[in-house]
GROMACS .gro file of C-alpha atoms in nm:
model
  410
    1MET     CA    1  10.233  10.305   3.217
    2SER     CA    2  10.390  10.055   3.454
    3PRO     CA    3  10.734   9.904   3.396
    4ASP     CA    4  10.578   9.565   3.338
    5SER     CA    5  10.363   9.696   3.057
    6THR     CA    6  10.658   9.879   2.908
    7LEU     CA    7  10.867   9.562   2.893
    8ARG     CA    8  10.596   9.322   2.776
    9THR     CA    9  10.637   9.139   2.449
   10PRO     CA   10  10.425   9.282   2.164
   11ASP     CA   11  10.133   9.063   2.061
   12HIS     CA   12  10.071   8.932   1.709
   13ASN     CA   13   9.887   9.239   1.578
   14GLU     CA   14  10.144   9.477   1.725
   15ARG     CA   15  10.426   9.276   1.571
   16GLU     CA   16  10.259   9.291   1.230
   17ARG     CA   17  10.204   9.668   1.252
   18LEU     CA   18  10.566   9.720   1.353
   19LEU     CA   19  10.678   9.492   1.069
   20ARG     CA   20  10.486   9.705   0.817
   21MET     CA   21  10.643  10.027   0.949
   22LEU     CA   22  10.990   9.875   0.940
   23SER     CA   23  10.921   9.771   0.581
   24VAL     CA   24  10.820  10.127   0.486
   25ALA     CA   25  11.139  10.271   0.636
   26THR     CA   26  11.346  10.005   0.461
   27PHE     CA   27  11.177  10.083   0.129
   28ILE     CA   28  11.258  10.454   0.150
   29ILE     CA   29  11.622  10.397   0.243
   30PHE     CA   30  11.681  10.150  -0.041
   31PHE     CA   31  11.490  10.372  -0.285
   32GLN     CA   32  11.740  10.646  -0.205
   33ALA     CA   33  12.039  10.410  -0.237
   34TYR     CA   34  11.934  10.272  -0.576
   35MET     CA   35  11.810  10.588  -0.743
   36VAL     CA   36  12.168  10.711  -0.786
   37ALA     CA   37  12.333  10.448  -1.008
   38PRO     CA   38  12.089  10.484  -1.304
   39ILE     CA   39  12.143  10.860  -1.319
   40ILE     CA   40  12.524  10.830  -1.348
   41PRO     CA   41  12.505  10.921  -1.721
   42ALA     CA   42  12.286  11.225  -1.641
   43LEU     CA   43  12.521  11.342  -1.363
   44SER     CA   44  12.817  11.291  -1.595
   45ASN     CA   45  12.656  11.519  -1.853
   46ALA     CA   46  12.545  11.774  -1.595
   47PHE     CA   47  12.891  11.820  -1.445
   48GLY     CA   48  13.098  11.742  -1.756
   49THR     CA   49  13.278  11.459  -1.575
   50SER     CA   50  13.361  11.103  -1.682
   51VAL     CA   51  13.127  10.823  -1.577
   52GLN     CA   52  13.412  10.659  -1.383
   53THR     CA   53  13.445  10.973  -1.169
   54VAL     CA   54  13.070  11.006  -1.119
   55GLY     CA   55  13.058  10.635  -1.036
   56LEU     CA   56  13.245  10.711  -0.714
   57VAL     CA   57  12.917  10.854  -0.583
   58VAL     CA   58  12.788  10.498  -0.534
   59PRO     CA   59  13.068  10.350  -0.316
   60ALA     CA   60  13.095  10.686  -0.136
   61TYR     CA   61  12.759  10.599   0.019
   62LEU     CA   62  12.781  10.221   0.040
   63ILE     CA   63  13.121  10.169   0.204
   64PRO     CA   64  13.069  10.422   0.490
   65TYR     CA   65  12.721  10.274   0.537
   66GLY     CA   66  12.873   9.930   0.583
   67ILE     CA   67  13.146  10.048   0.820
   68ALA     CA   68  12.904  10.247   1.034
   69THR     CA   69  12.678   9.945   1.089
   70LEU     CA   70  12.947   9.795   1.313
   71ILE     CA   71  12.926  10.102   1.534
   72PHE     CA   72  12.547  10.128   1.528
   73GLY     CA   73  12.509   9.759   1.611
   74LEU     CA   74  12.731   9.803   1.916
   75LEU     CA   75  12.554  10.124   2.024
   76ALA     CA   76  12.215   9.958   1.985
   77ASP     CA   77  12.318   9.671   2.211
   78ARG     CA   78  12.441   9.918   2.474
   79LEU     CA   79  12.202  10.217   2.445
   80GLY     CA   80  11.884  10.062   2.307
   81VAL     CA   81  11.760   9.995   1.957
   82GLN     CA   82  11.490  10.261   1.958
   83ARG     CA   83  11.734  10.548   2.033
   84ILE     CA   84  11.973  10.448   1.756
   85MET     CA   85  11.701  10.382   1.498
   86PHE     CA   86  11.533  10.718   1.545
   87ALA     CA   87  11.862  10.910   1.545
   88SER     CA   88  11.969  10.733   1.228
   89LEU     CA   89  11.636  10.791   1.052
   90THR     CA   90  11.660  11.161   1.140
   91ALA     CA   91  12.011  11.179   0.994
   92PHE     CA   92  11.898  10.999   0.680
   93ALA     CA   93  11.615  11.246   0.612
   94ALA     CA   94  11.825  11.556   0.679
   95LEU     CA   95  12.141  11.453   0.494
   96THR     CA   96  11.956  11.322   0.190
   97ALA     CA   97  11.782  11.657   0.150
   98LEU     CA   98  12.106  11.849   0.205
   99THR     CA   99  12.270  11.660  -0.083
  100ALA     CA  100  12.060  11.879  -0.314
  101THR     CA  101  12.279  12.176  -0.213
  102ALA     CA  102  12.591  12.027  -0.380
  103THR     CA  103  12.746  12.225  -0.666
  104SER     CA  104  13.005  11.970  -0.779
  105ILE     CA  105  13.061  11.595  -0.795
  106GLU     CA  106  13.309  11.628  -0.509
  107GLN     CA  107  13.042  11.783  -0.288
  108ILE     CA  108  12.793  11.512  -0.384
  109VAL     CA  109  13.051  11.250  -0.286
  110LEU     CA  110  13.099  11.422   0.050
  111TRP     CA  111  12.725  11.436   0.122
  112ARG     CA  112  12.693  11.070   0.019
  113VAL     CA  113  12.967  10.973   0.264
  114LEU     CA  114  12.789  11.158   0.546
  115THR     CA  115  12.451  11.009   0.451
  116GLY     CA  116  12.598  10.659   0.447
  117LEU     CA  117  12.743  10.711   0.794
  118GLY     CA  118  12.418  10.851   0.929
  119ALA     CA  119  12.161  10.625   0.766
  120SER     CA  120  12.305  10.286   0.853
  121GLY     CA  121  12.129  10.238   1.185
  122VAL     CA  122  11.779  10.165   1.051
  123VAL     CA  123  11.774   9.859   0.824
  124PRO     CA  124  12.023   9.644   1.021
  125LEU     CA  125  11.833   9.707   1.343
  126ALA     CA  126  11.501   9.637   1.170
  127LEU     CA  127  11.642   9.293   1.086
  128VAL     CA  128  11.753   9.253   1.447
  129LEU     CA  129  11.403   9.337   1.571
  130VAL     CA  130  11.252   9.075   1.342
  131ALA     CA  131  11.499   8.821   1.477
  132ARG     CA  132  11.393   8.905   1.832
  133LEU     CA  133  11.018   8.910   1.765
  134PHE     CA  134  10.988   8.596   1.549
  135PRO     CA  135  11.129   8.248   1.622
  136TYR     CA  136  11.381   8.107   1.371
  137GLU     CA  137  11.138   7.862   1.213
  138GLN     CA  138  10.890   8.148   1.146
  139ARG     CA  139  11.144   8.410   1.049
  140GLY     CA  140  11.140   8.360   0.673
  141ARG     CA  141  10.811   8.543   0.612
  142PRO     CA  142  10.889   8.863   0.811
  143LEU     CA  143  11.241   8.869   0.671
  144GLY     CA  144  11.080   8.824   0.332
  145TRP     CA  145  10.877   9.139   0.395
  146LEU     CA  146  11.186   9.339   0.486
  147PHE     CA  147  11.391   9.210   0.196
  148GLY     CA  148  11.087   9.256  -0.026
  149ALA     CA  149  11.083   9.620   0.085
  150MET     CA  150  11.452   9.641  -0.003
  151ALA     CA  151  11.377   9.492  -0.343
  152GLY     CA  152  11.086   9.732  -0.390
  153GLY     CA  153  11.315  10.023  -0.305
  154MET     CA  154  11.562   9.890  -0.560
  155ALA     CA  155  11.291   9.851  -0.825
  156PHE     CA  156  11.122  10.188  -0.781
  157GLY     CA  157  11.445  10.374  -0.699
  158SER     CA  158  11.630  10.249  -1.005
  159THR     CA  159  11.328  10.312  -1.229
  160LEU     CA  160  11.183  10.636  -1.093
  161GLY     CA  161  11.526  10.785  -1.033
  162ALA     CA  162  11.605  10.761  -1.402
  163VAL     CA  163  11.252  10.848  -1.520
  164LEU     CA  164  11.197  11.150  -1.293
  165GLU     CA  165  11.542  11.306  -1.324
  166PRO     CA  166  11.470  11.473  -1.661
  167PHE     CA  167  11.158  11.636  -1.512
  168ILE     CA  168  11.254  11.738  -1.157
  169GLY     CA  169  11.633  11.718  -1.181
  170TRP     CA  170  11.870  11.529  -0.957
  171ARG     CA  171  11.831  11.795  -0.687
  172GLY     CA  172  11.456  11.742  -0.687
  173LEU     CA  173  11.509  11.368  -0.639
  174PHE     CA  174  11.716  11.417  -0.325
  175LEU     CA  175  11.478  11.678  -0.183
  176ALA     CA  176  11.175  11.457  -0.242
  177VAL     CA  177  11.332  11.150  -0.081
  178GLY     CA  178  11.456  11.356   0.214
  179ALA     CA  179  11.102  11.484   0.268
  180ALA     CA  180  10.967  11.127   0.246
  181GLY     CA  181  11.219  11.021   0.510
  182GLY     CA  182  11.096  11.298   0.738
  183ILE     CA  183  10.736  11.181   0.697
  184VAL     CA  184  10.836  10.822   0.778
  185LEU     CA  185  11.015  10.947   1.091
  186LEU     CA  186  10.696  11.116   1.213
  187LEU     CA  187  10.489  10.805   1.142
  188PHE     CA  188  10.740  10.596   1.336
  189LEU     CA  189  10.714  10.797   1.659
  190PRO     CA  190  10.418  10.601   1.806
  191TYR     CA  191  10.626  10.279   1.786
  192ARG     CA  192  10.905  10.392   2.018
  193ARG     CA  193  10.780  10.210   2.326
  194MET     CA  194  10.705   9.894   2.131
  195ILE     CA  195  11.060   9.884   1.996
  196ALA     CA  196  11.205   9.953   2.340
  197ALA     CA  197  10.995   9.672   2.485
  198ALA     CA  198  11.114   9.425   2.224
  199MET     CA  199  11.485   9.472   2.295
  200GLN     CA  200  11.661   9.594   2.605
  201PRO     CA  201  12.019   9.727   2.608
  202VAL     CA  202  12.298   9.479   2.675
  203GLY     CA  203  12.605   9.588   2.868
  204GLY     CA  204  12.960   9.481   2.804
  205THR     CA  205  13.323   9.583   2.772
  206LEU     CA  206  13.550   9.630   2.472
  207GLY     CA  207  13.677   9.280   2.537
  208ASP     CA  208  13.321   9.149   2.514
  209LEU     CA  209  13.285   9.327   2.179
  210ILE     CA  210  13.602   9.172   2.038
  211ARG     CA  211  13.508   8.827   2.167
  212GLY     CA  212  13.166   8.872   2.010
  213TYR     CA  213  13.314   8.925   1.665
  214MET     CA  214  13.558   8.639   1.717
  215ASN     CA  215  13.270   8.411   1.811
  216LEU     CA  216  13.068   8.517   1.506
  217LEU     CA  217  13.360   8.445   1.275
  218GLY     CA  218  13.494   8.154   1.476
  219THR     CA  219  13.269   7.881   1.338
  220PRO     CA  220  13.254   7.741   0.984
  221ARG     CA  221  12.888   7.842   0.964
  222GLY     CA  222  12.965   8.204   1.047
  223GLN     CA  223  13.267   8.217   0.817
  224ARG     CA  224  13.090   8.082   0.512
  225THR     CA  225  12.776   8.289   0.569
  226TYR     CA  226  12.952   8.624   0.609
  227GLY     CA  227  13.192   8.532   0.329
  228TYR     CA  228  12.907   8.462   0.090
  229VAL     CA  229  12.725   8.780   0.192
  230PHE     CA  230  13.040   8.975   0.099
  231VAL     CA  231  13.114   8.802  -0.233
  232ASN     CA  232  12.752   8.793  -0.349
  233SER     CA  233  12.702   9.161  -0.268
  234MET     CA  234  13.014   9.251  -0.467
  235PHE     CA  235  12.873   9.067  -0.767
  236HIS     CA  236  12.527   9.223  -0.756
  237SER     CA  237  12.638   9.579  -0.686
  238GLY     CA  238  12.913   9.564  -0.948
  239VAL     CA  239  12.671   9.458  -1.219
  240PHE     CA  240  12.377   9.677  -1.111
  241THR     CA  241  12.574  10.000  -1.060
  242TRP     CA  242  12.682  10.005  -1.423
  243LEU     CA  243  12.358   9.886  -1.586
  244GLY     CA  244  12.262  10.244  -1.667
  245VAL     CA  245  12.589  10.298  -1.854
  246TYR     CA  246  12.551   9.952  -2.015
  247LEU     CA  247  12.204  10.037  -2.146
  248GLU     CA  248  12.313  10.379  -2.269
  249ARG     CA  249  12.615  10.246  -2.459
  250ARG     CA  250  12.472   9.922  -2.596
  251TYR     CA  251  12.119  10.036  -2.679
  252GLY     CA  252  12.154  10.415  -2.697
  253LEU     CA  253  11.891  10.473  -2.427
  254GLY     CA  254  11.827  10.803  -2.253
  255PRO     CA  255  11.728  10.844  -1.886
  256VAL     CA  256  11.362  10.749  -1.936
  257GLY     CA  257  11.454  10.448  -2.149
  258ILE     CA  258  11.705  10.334  -1.886
  259GLY     CA  259  11.439  10.361  -1.618
  260ILE     CA  260  11.193  10.153  -1.816
  261ALA     CA  261  11.456   9.889  -1.897
  262LEU     CA  262  11.536   9.861  -1.525
  263LEU     CA  263  11.169   9.832  -1.433
  264GLY     CA  264  11.198   9.461  -1.355
  265TYR     CA  265  11.488   9.501  -1.113
  266GLY     CA  266  11.360   9.447  -0.761
  267VAL     CA  267  11.011   9.341  -0.873
  268PRO     CA  268  11.059   8.966  -0.791
  269GLY     CA  269  11.157   9.043  -0.434
  270PHE     CA  270  10.891   9.312  -0.395
  271LEU     CA  271  10.616   9.075  -0.507
  272CYS     CA  272  10.756   8.740  -0.393
  273GLY     CA  273  10.983   8.822  -0.096
  274PRO     CA  274  10.750   8.671   0.166
  275LEU     CA  275  10.689   8.367  -0.057
  276ILE     CA  276  11.063   8.310  -0.094
  277GLY     CA  277  11.094   8.341   0.283
  278ARG     CA  278  10.819   8.084   0.338
  279ALA     CA  279  10.990   7.849   0.092
  280ALA     CA  280  11.314   7.882   0.291
  281ASP     CA  281  11.126   7.801   0.612
  282LYS     CA  282  10.961   7.499   0.451
  283TRP     CA  283  11.236   7.345   0.238
  284GLY     CA  284  11.551   7.488   0.389
  285ARG     CA  285  11.809   7.730   0.253
  286ALA     CA  286  12.029   7.449   0.121
  287ARG     CA  287  11.798   7.406  -0.179
  288LEU     CA  288  11.733   7.771  -0.262
  289LEU     CA  289  12.077   7.928  -0.224
  290PRO     CA  290  12.248   7.743  -0.513
  291ILE     CA  291  11.949   7.819  -0.737
  292GLY     CA  292  11.968   8.190  -0.657
  293LEU     CA  293  12.343   8.202  -0.719
  294GLY     CA  294  12.297   8.010  -1.043
  295LEU     CA  295  12.027   8.247  -1.168
  296SER     CA  296  12.254   8.543  -1.098
  297THR     CA  297  12.531   8.381  -1.301
  298LEU     CA  298  12.301   8.313  -1.595
  299ALA     CA  299  12.170   8.669  -1.595
  300ALA     CA  300  12.518   8.826  -1.601
  301ALA     CA  301  12.636   8.581  -1.866
  302GLY     CA  302  12.327   8.661  -2.076
  303LEU     CA  303  12.416   9.031  -2.075
  304LEU     CA  304  12.741   8.935  -2.249
  305LEU     CA  305  12.541   8.839  -2.557
  306ASP     CA  306  12.399   9.068  -2.823
  307LEU     CA  307  12.045   9.038  -2.691
  308PRO     CA  308  11.738   9.232  -2.803
  309LEU     CA  309  11.653   9.504  -2.553
  310VAL     CA  310  11.342   9.319  -2.428
  311VAL     CA  311  11.546   9.005  -2.357
  312ALA     CA  312  11.814   9.211  -2.182
  313ALA     CA  313  11.542   9.360  -1.958
  314ILE     CA  314  11.430   9.005  -1.873
  315ALA     CA  315  11.790   8.915  -1.787
  316ILE     CA  316  11.799   9.216  -1.552
  317THR     CA  317  11.483   9.088  -1.383
  318ILE     CA  318  11.640   8.742  -1.342
  319LEU     CA  319  11.948   8.908  -1.193
  320SER     CA  320  11.720   9.066  -0.934
  321LEU     CA  321  11.554   8.733  -0.861
  322GLY     CA  322  11.898   8.584  -0.797
  323TYR     CA  323  11.958   8.851  -0.534
  324ASP     CA  324  11.619   8.790  -0.375
  325MET     CA  325  11.692   8.417  -0.343
  326THR     CA  326  12.030   8.468  -0.174
  327GLN     CA  327  12.088   8.771   0.049
  328PRO     CA  328  11.759   8.742   0.245
  329LEU     CA  329  11.837   8.375   0.309
  330PHE     CA  330  12.188   8.458   0.428
  331GLY     CA  331  12.029   8.720   0.655
  332GLY     CA  332  11.805   8.453   0.802
  333ILE     CA  333  12.109   8.243   0.893
  334VAL     CA  334  12.278   8.544   1.053
  335THR     CA  335  11.980   8.605   1.281
  336SER     CA  336  12.054   8.270   1.448
  337LEU     CA  337  12.422   8.347   1.506
  338GLY     CA  338  12.405   8.647   1.738
  339GLY     CA  339  12.292   8.496   2.067
  340LYS     CA  340  12.252   8.774   2.324
  341ARG     CA  341  12.407   9.033   2.091
  342PRO     CA  342  12.189   9.030   1.779
  343GLY     CA  343  12.280   9.390   1.695
  344GLN     CA  344  12.646   9.295   1.668
  345ALA     CA  345  12.569   8.992   1.449
  346MET     CA  346  12.346   9.186   1.212
  347GLY     CA  347  12.585   9.481   1.213
  348LEU     CA  348  12.859   9.250   1.087
  349ASN     CA  349  12.619   9.115   0.825
  350VAL     CA  350  12.529   9.458   0.690
  351PHE     CA  351  12.894   9.563   0.711
  352SER     CA  352  12.981   9.268   0.485
  353LEU     CA  353  12.685   9.346   0.259
  354PHE     CA  354  12.745   9.717   0.204
  355VAL     CA  355  13.124   9.710   0.195
  356GLY     CA  356  13.080   9.437  -0.066
  357PHE     CA  357  12.835   9.663  -0.248
  358GLY     CA  358  13.085   9.947  -0.253
  359LEU     CA  359  13.388   9.741  -0.352
  360GLY     CA  360  13.189   9.559  -0.621
  361SER     CA  361  13.094   9.884  -0.791
  362LEU     CA  362  13.454  10.008  -0.769
  363ILE     CA  363  13.607   9.688  -0.907
  364PHE     CA  364  13.355   9.659  -1.191
  365GLY     CA  365  13.421  10.021  -1.283
  366GLU     CA  366  13.796   9.959  -1.301
  367VAL     CA  367  13.760   9.641  -1.508
  368LEU     CA  368  13.513   9.830  -1.730
  369ARG     CA  369  13.813  10.011  -1.879
  370PHE     CA  370  13.864   9.686  -2.074
  371GLY     CA  371  13.499   9.675  -2.182
  372PHE     CA  372  13.172   9.532  -2.057
  373GLY     CA  373  13.266   9.189  -2.189
  374ALA     CA  374  13.566   9.164  -1.956
  375ALA     CA  375  13.378   9.302  -1.653
  376LEU     CA  376  13.064   9.090  -1.694
  377GLY     CA  377  13.269   8.780  -1.778
  378MET     CA  378  13.486   8.812  -1.466
  379PHE     CA  379  13.192   8.874  -1.234
  380ALA     CA  380  12.988   8.589  -1.386
  381ALA     CA  381  13.282   8.349  -1.342
  382VAL     CA  382  13.319   8.434  -0.973
  383GLU     CA  383  12.944   8.394  -0.913
  384LEU     CA  384  12.944   8.059  -1.092
  385ALA     CA  385  13.222   7.935  -0.866
  386ALA     CA  386  13.025   8.053  -0.563
  387ALA     CA  387  12.713   7.871  -0.688
  388LEU     CA  388  12.898   7.542  -0.734
  389CYS     CA  389  13.070   7.564  -0.395
  390SER     CA  390  12.742   7.646  -0.221
  391LEU     CA  391  12.607   7.300  -0.304
  392TRP     CA  392  12.856   7.161  -0.054
  393LEU     CA  393  12.909   7.449   0.188
  394PHE     CA  394  12.539   7.508   0.267
  395ARG     CA  395  12.421   7.148   0.247
  396SER     CA  396  12.337   7.148   0.622
  397GLU     CA  397  12.105   7.452   0.595
  398VAL     CA  398  11.788   7.244   0.587
  399THR     CA  399  11.477   7.307   0.795
  400SER     CA  400  11.551   7.368   1.160
  401GLY     CA  401  11.354   7.065   1.272
  402ALA     CA  402  11.577   6.836   1.073
  403LYS     CA  403  11.918   6.960   1.183
  404GLY     CA  404  11.872   7.192   1.479
  405LEU     CA  405  12.040   7.485   1.310
  406SER     CA  406  11.965   7.725   1.586
  407SER     CA  407  12.274   7.606   1.766
  408GLY     CA  408  12.481   7.786   1.500
  409THR     CA  409  12.782   7.559   1.545
  410ARG     CA  410  12.816   7.400   1.198
   0.00000   0.00000   0.00000
C-alpha cells in the first residue's frame, strides 16, 4: 500500500463502519464500569464489609481513569491514536479479567485502580476520532451513537450486573467482560490503518502541552464547558452509585430486583442518543442543556419522596435522560475547542468527567451517613442551580450557522 493510500481520508462507508466498532468498544467499557455499583450490597455481604467501604471500589476505578486520560491524550497526539487505543483496549481486557482473582475488597480496589489507569485510552480517543472525521455541524449524530453506546453500557451493565451476580458470581462477571473485551480487540484489528489515516501524530514540547491546557481553559467557553462537565458528572455518579443501596434499603429489593428497577437507566440514551444529537445539531445546545439539567434535578428530587417502586423506576429513567441530554452535548462543544490537539482537549474533558464521577460517588457516600434525604437533597439543589445558570451561560450555543461557534472564543 502506498503512503498516499495510507494517509487518505476514509470515505462515508468506512467512517460508518469505524463508528460502529468504536460504539461497540465504548459499550463494553461502560458496561464494565456500571456493573459494579449495583452489586455493592452483594459485595458487602460476600466480604462482610460495610457498604461505605465497598463503595470505594467505584471511585477507585473512576478517578484513575480520569487522571490517565490526560496522559493518554498527550501520548495519542505524539505517538498516534491507533497505538494508544489498541494498547489501552488490551489492558482493559486483561485487567478486567484479572480482577476475578481478588480475595478481598482491598485487592478489588487495587485491580480497579489498575484497570482505570489502563482502560482510559479508548473512549476519549474514540470521541477525538469522531471530531476529526465529522464536521462540527454534522457531529451530533455520530457523537449520539457513541454516547448512546455509553448509555447502553450503563443500562445493560447496571441491570445485568445485578441480575447475573447471583447466578455466576461477581468473579464470573469480571471474567465474562474481560473475555468480551478480548473479542472486541480482535475485531478491531482490521481498523488499525483506517484509524492511523484519520489522525497523524502531532509533535510538541512540554511547554506546548502546558500552553495547550491554558488555551483550553483560557476562554469563557472552555471554562464553563469543562466546569459543567465536572459538576454534572459529580451529580450523576453520586446519585447512580448509591441507587442499589437506595433500592435495597427503601424497598427491600435483592440483587435481581435491583437490576430490574435499574432497567430504565441508560435506555433513553441507548435508543435516542443519535436523535438527541440530531436535535442539538438542528436547534442548538442552548435549548437542550437547561432541559437536561432540569430533568436531572426533578428525578433526584422525586427520589426524596415516598414513591411507589414503579414510579421510582420511572424517576431513575428520567435521571438517565437528563444525563443523555447534557454530557454528550458538552462533549460536542469540547470537540470544537481542541484545534490541532484534539486528543488533549478530549483528554481534559474525560478527565473532568471521570474525576467528577469518582468524587461524586465519594461525596454522596459521605453525606449518606446523614441519610438519603440529606444526600439527594444536597445533590438536587446543586443541579438545580446549575440548570438555572445554564440558561445564561450557554445562551450562545445555538446552531453553528447562526453564531459561528467553531471559533471557540466565546
